[in-house]
Coordinates of C-alpha atoms and ligand atoms in Angstrom, one line a residue:
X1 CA 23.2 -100.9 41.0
X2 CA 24.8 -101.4 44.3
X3 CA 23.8 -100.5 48.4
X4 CA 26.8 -99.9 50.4
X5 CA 26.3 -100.6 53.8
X6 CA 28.0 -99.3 57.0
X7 CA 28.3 -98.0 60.2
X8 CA 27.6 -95.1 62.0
X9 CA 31.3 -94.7 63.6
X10 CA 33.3 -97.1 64.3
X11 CA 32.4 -100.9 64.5
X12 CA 31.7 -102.3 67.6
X13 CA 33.8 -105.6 66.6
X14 CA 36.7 -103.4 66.1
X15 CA 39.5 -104.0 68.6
X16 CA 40.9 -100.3 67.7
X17 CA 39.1 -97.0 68.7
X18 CA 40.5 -95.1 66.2
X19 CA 38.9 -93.8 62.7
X20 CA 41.3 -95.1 61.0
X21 CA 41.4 -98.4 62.3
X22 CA 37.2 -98.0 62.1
X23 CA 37.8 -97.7 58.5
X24 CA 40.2 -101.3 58.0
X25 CA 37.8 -102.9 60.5
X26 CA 35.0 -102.6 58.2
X27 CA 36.6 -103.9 55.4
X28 CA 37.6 -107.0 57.1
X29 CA 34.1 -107.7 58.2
X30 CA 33.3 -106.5 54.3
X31 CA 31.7 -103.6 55.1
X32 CA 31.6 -100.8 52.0
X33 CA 30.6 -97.4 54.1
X34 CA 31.3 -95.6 57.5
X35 CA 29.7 -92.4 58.3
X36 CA 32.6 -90.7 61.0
X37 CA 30.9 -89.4 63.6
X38 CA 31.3 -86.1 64.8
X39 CA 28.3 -85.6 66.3
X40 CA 30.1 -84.2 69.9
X41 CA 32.3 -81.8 68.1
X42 CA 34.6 -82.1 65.1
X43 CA 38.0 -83.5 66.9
X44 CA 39.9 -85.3 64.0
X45 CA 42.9 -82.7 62.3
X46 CA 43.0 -82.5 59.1
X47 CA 46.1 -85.0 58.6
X48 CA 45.2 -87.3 60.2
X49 CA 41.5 -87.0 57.8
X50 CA 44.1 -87.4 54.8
X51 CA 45.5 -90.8 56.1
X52 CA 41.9 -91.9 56.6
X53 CA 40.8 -90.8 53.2
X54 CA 44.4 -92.5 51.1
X55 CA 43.3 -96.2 53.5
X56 CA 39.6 -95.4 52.5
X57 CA 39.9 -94.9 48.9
X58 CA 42.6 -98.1 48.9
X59 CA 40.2 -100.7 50.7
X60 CA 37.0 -98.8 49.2
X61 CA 35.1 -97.8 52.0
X62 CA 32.8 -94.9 51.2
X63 CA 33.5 -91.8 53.7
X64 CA 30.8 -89.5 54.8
X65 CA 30.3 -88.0 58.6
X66 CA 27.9 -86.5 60.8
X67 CA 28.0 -83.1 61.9
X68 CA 27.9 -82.0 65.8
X69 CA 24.3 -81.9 66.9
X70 CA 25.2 -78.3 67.8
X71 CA 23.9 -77.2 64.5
X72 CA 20.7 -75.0 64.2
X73 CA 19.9 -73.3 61.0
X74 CA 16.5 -72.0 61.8
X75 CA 18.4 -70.2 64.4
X76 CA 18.1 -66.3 64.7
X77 CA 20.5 -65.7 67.9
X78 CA 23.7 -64.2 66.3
X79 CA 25.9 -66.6 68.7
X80 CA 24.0 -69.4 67.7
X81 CA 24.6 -68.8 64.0
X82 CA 27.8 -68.5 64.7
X83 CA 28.4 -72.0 66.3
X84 CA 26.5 -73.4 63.7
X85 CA 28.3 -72.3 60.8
X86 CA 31.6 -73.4 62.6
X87 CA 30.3 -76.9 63.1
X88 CA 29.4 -77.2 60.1
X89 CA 32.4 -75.7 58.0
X90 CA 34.4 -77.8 60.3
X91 CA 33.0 -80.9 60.2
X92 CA 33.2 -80.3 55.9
X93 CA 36.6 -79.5 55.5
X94 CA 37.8 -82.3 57.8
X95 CA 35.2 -85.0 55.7
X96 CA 36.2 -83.0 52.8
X97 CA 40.0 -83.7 53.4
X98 CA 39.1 -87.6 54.0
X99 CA 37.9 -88.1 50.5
X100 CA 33.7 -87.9 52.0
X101 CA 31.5 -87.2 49.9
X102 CA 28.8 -85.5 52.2
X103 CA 28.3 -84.2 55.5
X104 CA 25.1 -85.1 56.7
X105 CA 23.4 -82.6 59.7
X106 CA 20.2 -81.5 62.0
X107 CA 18.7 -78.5 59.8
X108 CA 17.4 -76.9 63.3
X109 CA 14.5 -76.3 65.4
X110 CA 11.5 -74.3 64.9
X111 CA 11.2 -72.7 68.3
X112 CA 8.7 -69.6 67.8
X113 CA 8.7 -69.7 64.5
X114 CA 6.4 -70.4 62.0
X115 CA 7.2 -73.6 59.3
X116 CA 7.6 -70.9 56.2
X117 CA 9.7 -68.5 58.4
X118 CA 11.8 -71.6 59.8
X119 CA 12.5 -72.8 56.0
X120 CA 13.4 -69.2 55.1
X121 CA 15.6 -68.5 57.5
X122 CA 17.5 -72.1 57.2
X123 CA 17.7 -71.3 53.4
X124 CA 19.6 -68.4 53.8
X125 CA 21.6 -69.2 56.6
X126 CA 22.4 -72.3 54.7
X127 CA 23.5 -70.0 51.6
X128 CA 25.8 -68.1 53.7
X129 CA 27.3 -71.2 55.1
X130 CA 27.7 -72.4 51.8
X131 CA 29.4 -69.5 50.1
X132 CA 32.1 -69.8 53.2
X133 CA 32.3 -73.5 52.7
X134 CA 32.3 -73.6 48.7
X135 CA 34.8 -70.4 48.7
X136 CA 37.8 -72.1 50.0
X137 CA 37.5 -75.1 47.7
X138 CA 35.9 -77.5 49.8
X139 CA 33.9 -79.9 47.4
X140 CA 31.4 -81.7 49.3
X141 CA 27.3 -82.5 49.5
X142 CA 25.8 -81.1 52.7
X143 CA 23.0 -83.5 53.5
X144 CA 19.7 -82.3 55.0
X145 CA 18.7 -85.2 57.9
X146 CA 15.1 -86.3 57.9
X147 CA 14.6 -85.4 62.0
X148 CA 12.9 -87.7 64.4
X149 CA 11.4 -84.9 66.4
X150 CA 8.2 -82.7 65.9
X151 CA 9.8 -80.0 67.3
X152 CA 12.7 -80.1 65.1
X153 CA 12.4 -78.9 61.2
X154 CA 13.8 -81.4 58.7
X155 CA 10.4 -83.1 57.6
X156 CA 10.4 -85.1 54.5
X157 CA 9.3 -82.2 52.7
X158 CA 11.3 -79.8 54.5
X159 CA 14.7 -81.2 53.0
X160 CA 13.5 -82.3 49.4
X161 CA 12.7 -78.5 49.2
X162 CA 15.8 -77.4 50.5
X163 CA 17.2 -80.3 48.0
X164 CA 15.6 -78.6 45.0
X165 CA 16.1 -75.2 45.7
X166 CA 20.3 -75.4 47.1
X167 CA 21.9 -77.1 44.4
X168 CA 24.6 -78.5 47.0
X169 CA 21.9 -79.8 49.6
X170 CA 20.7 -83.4 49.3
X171 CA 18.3 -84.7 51.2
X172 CA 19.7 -88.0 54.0
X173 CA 16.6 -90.3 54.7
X174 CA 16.8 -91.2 58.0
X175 CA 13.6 -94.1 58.1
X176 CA 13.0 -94.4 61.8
X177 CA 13.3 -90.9 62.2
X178 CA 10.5 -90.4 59.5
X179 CA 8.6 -93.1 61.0
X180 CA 8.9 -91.9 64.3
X181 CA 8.0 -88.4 63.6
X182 CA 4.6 -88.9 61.6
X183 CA 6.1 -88.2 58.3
X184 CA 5.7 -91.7 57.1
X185 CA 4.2 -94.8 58.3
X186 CA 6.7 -97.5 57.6
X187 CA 5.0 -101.3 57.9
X188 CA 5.1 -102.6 54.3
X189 CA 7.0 -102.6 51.2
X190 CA 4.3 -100.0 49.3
X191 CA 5.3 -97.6 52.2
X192 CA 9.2 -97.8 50.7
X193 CA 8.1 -97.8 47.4
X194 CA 6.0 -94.3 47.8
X195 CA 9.5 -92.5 49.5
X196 CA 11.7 -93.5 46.5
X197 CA 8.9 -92.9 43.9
X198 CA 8.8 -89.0 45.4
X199 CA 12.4 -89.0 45.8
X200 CA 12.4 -90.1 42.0
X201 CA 9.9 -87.4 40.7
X202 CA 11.1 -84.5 43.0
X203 CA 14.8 -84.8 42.2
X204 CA 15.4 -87.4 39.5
X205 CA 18.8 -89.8 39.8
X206 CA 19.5 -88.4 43.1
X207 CA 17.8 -92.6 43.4
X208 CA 20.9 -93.6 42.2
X209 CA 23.4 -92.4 44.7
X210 CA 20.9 -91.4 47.9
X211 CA 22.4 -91.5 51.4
X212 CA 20.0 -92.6 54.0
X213 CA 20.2 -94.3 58.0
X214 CA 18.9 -96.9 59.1
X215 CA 17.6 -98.5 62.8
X216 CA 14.3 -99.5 64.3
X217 CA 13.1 -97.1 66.5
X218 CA 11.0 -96.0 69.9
X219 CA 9.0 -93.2 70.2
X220 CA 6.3 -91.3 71.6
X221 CA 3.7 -88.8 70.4
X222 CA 6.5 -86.1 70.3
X223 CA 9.0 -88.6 68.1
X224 CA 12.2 -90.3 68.4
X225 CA 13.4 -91.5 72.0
X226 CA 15.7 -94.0 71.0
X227 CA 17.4 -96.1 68.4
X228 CA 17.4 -99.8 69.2
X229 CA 18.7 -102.9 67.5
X230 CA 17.0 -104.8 64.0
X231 CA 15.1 -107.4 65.1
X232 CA 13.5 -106.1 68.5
X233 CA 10.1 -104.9 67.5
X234 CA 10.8 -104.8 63.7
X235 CA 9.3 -100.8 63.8
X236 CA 10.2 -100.0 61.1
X237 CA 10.9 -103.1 59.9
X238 CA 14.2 -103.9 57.2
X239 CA 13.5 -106.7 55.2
X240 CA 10.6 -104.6 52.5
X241 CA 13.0 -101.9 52.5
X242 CA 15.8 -104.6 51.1
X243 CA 13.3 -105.7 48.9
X244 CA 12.1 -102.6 47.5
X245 CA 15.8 -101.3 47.0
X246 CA 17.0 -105.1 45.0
X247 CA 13.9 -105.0 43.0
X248 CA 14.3 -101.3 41.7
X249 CA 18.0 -101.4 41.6
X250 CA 18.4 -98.2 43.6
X251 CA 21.7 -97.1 44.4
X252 CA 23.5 -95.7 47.5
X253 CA 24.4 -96.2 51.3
X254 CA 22.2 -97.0 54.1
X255 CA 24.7 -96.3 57.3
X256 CA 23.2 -98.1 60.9
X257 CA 23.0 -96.7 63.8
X258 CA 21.1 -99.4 65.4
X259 CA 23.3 -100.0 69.0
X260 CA 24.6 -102.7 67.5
X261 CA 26.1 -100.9 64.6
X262 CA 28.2 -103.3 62.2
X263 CA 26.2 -106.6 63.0
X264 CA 23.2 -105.0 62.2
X265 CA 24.7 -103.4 59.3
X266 CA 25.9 -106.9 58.1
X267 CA 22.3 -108.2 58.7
X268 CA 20.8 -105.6 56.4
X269 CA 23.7 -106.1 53.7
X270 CA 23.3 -110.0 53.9
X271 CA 19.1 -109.8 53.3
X272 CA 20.0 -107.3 50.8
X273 CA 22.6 -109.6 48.5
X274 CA 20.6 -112.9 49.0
X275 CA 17.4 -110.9 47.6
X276 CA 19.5 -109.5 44.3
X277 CA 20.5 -113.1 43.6
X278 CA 16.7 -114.0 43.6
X279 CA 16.4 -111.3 40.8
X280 CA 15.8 -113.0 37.0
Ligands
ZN1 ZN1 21.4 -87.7 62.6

């Protein structure tokens, strides 16, 4: 039983700019986890990914990334297809070649479309990226993102679907996001507890090595507008989550993307370890 905690990129008290010095900075401030972000575009080559992956696996720091935003799955424009199935085989060969274990991305948006034709069409268009992905040996998880944004599809039920019916999708909780988009109202502990006990029944250990993000959150009646830093209105707030997580001895990785990154990170991690102690 064990939470890794990390950033999303690289730490803000890191002198270096560079993944790979992202990567050493974290375990210096004892950091387990650091999701690379390729959000912008995929930029890092593939040898350079290898370097970061031997210094990852050496100093155990879990690997994953994020995908470009330029991703839409629901998508029935043949360019727009296009662009997201080379983000995303991209963005998994290059985590794939860094030792990550999953890429995590935006499934898409639902435009015109109705909820059932948008999961349809994401489905298949997440087969086909798949069988491209899977056929030149690249061994990784593709992890569906809980969106922030009612406009957007990736609701809670959305990707625990997708989850059960790909066998190499798994669903990324994303907690403000859910919050923020109606799919959850996170205040208490019992609202935690009722996420992992679904995640639990729908898809069994997948409790044991989740991958989830982690900030408080603003937002309006349309969802996410901005992540903001632990601590400044506590929505949703961190400390039941901890709890709920030491007291059922979930595994996995909660990566921050609070602004503030590492520290906050290391604020969630600290809670976290001084709460197992507690434990009889
Ligand atoms: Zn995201």
């Amino acid at each position: 039983m064990n939470i890794r905690f990390g950033p999303a990129g690289i730490p803000i008290q890191c002198k270096g700019n560079s993944t790979l010095e992202g990567v050493q900075c974290c375990r210096e401030l004892g950091l387990e986890a650091m999701e690379m972000e390729f959000v912008q575009g995929v930029k890092l080559k593939a040898k350079n990914a290898v370097e970061i992956g031997k210094v990852a696996e050496k100093l155990d720091i879990s690997l994953s990334s994020h995908a470009p935003y330029f991703v839409n799955f629901c998508s029935v424009i043949k360019e727009k297809q296009d662009t997201t199935l080379r983000n995303i085989y991209e963005a998994a060969k290059i985590t794939h070649a860094a030792g990550g274990r999953i890429t995590v991305f935006h499934p898409g948006y639902y435009q015109k479309l109705t909820k059932e034709e948008a999961y349809e069409i994401a489905k298949r268009s997440l087969r086909g990226a798949w069988e491209k992905i899977h056929g030149e040996g690249i061994k990784i998880a593709l992890g569906a993102e809980t969106v922030g944004k009612r406009s957007q599809f990736g609701g809670f039920d959305e990707v625990i679907r997708l989850s059960q019916e790909l066998d190499f999708v798994e669903p990324v909780i994303d907690f403000a996001h859910m919050h923020a988009r109606g799919d959850a109202v996170l205040k208490g502990e019992n609202d935690y507890r009722v996420i992992f006990t679904k995640l639990e029944k729908q898809l069994g250990d997948y409790v044991k090595h989740f991958h989830s993000h982690f900030s408080e959150i603003e937002y309006t009646g349309k969802g996410e507008r901005n992540h903001i830093p632990l601590g400044t209105k506590n929505v949703p707030p961190f400390k039941p989550l901890m709890k709920v997580l030491a007291e059922n001895g979930y595994s996995g990785v909660i990566i921050c993307e609070s602004p503030k990154l590492d520290l906050d990170a290391l604020k969630m991690q600290a809670e976290y370890r001084a709460l197992l102690k507690k434990r009889p």
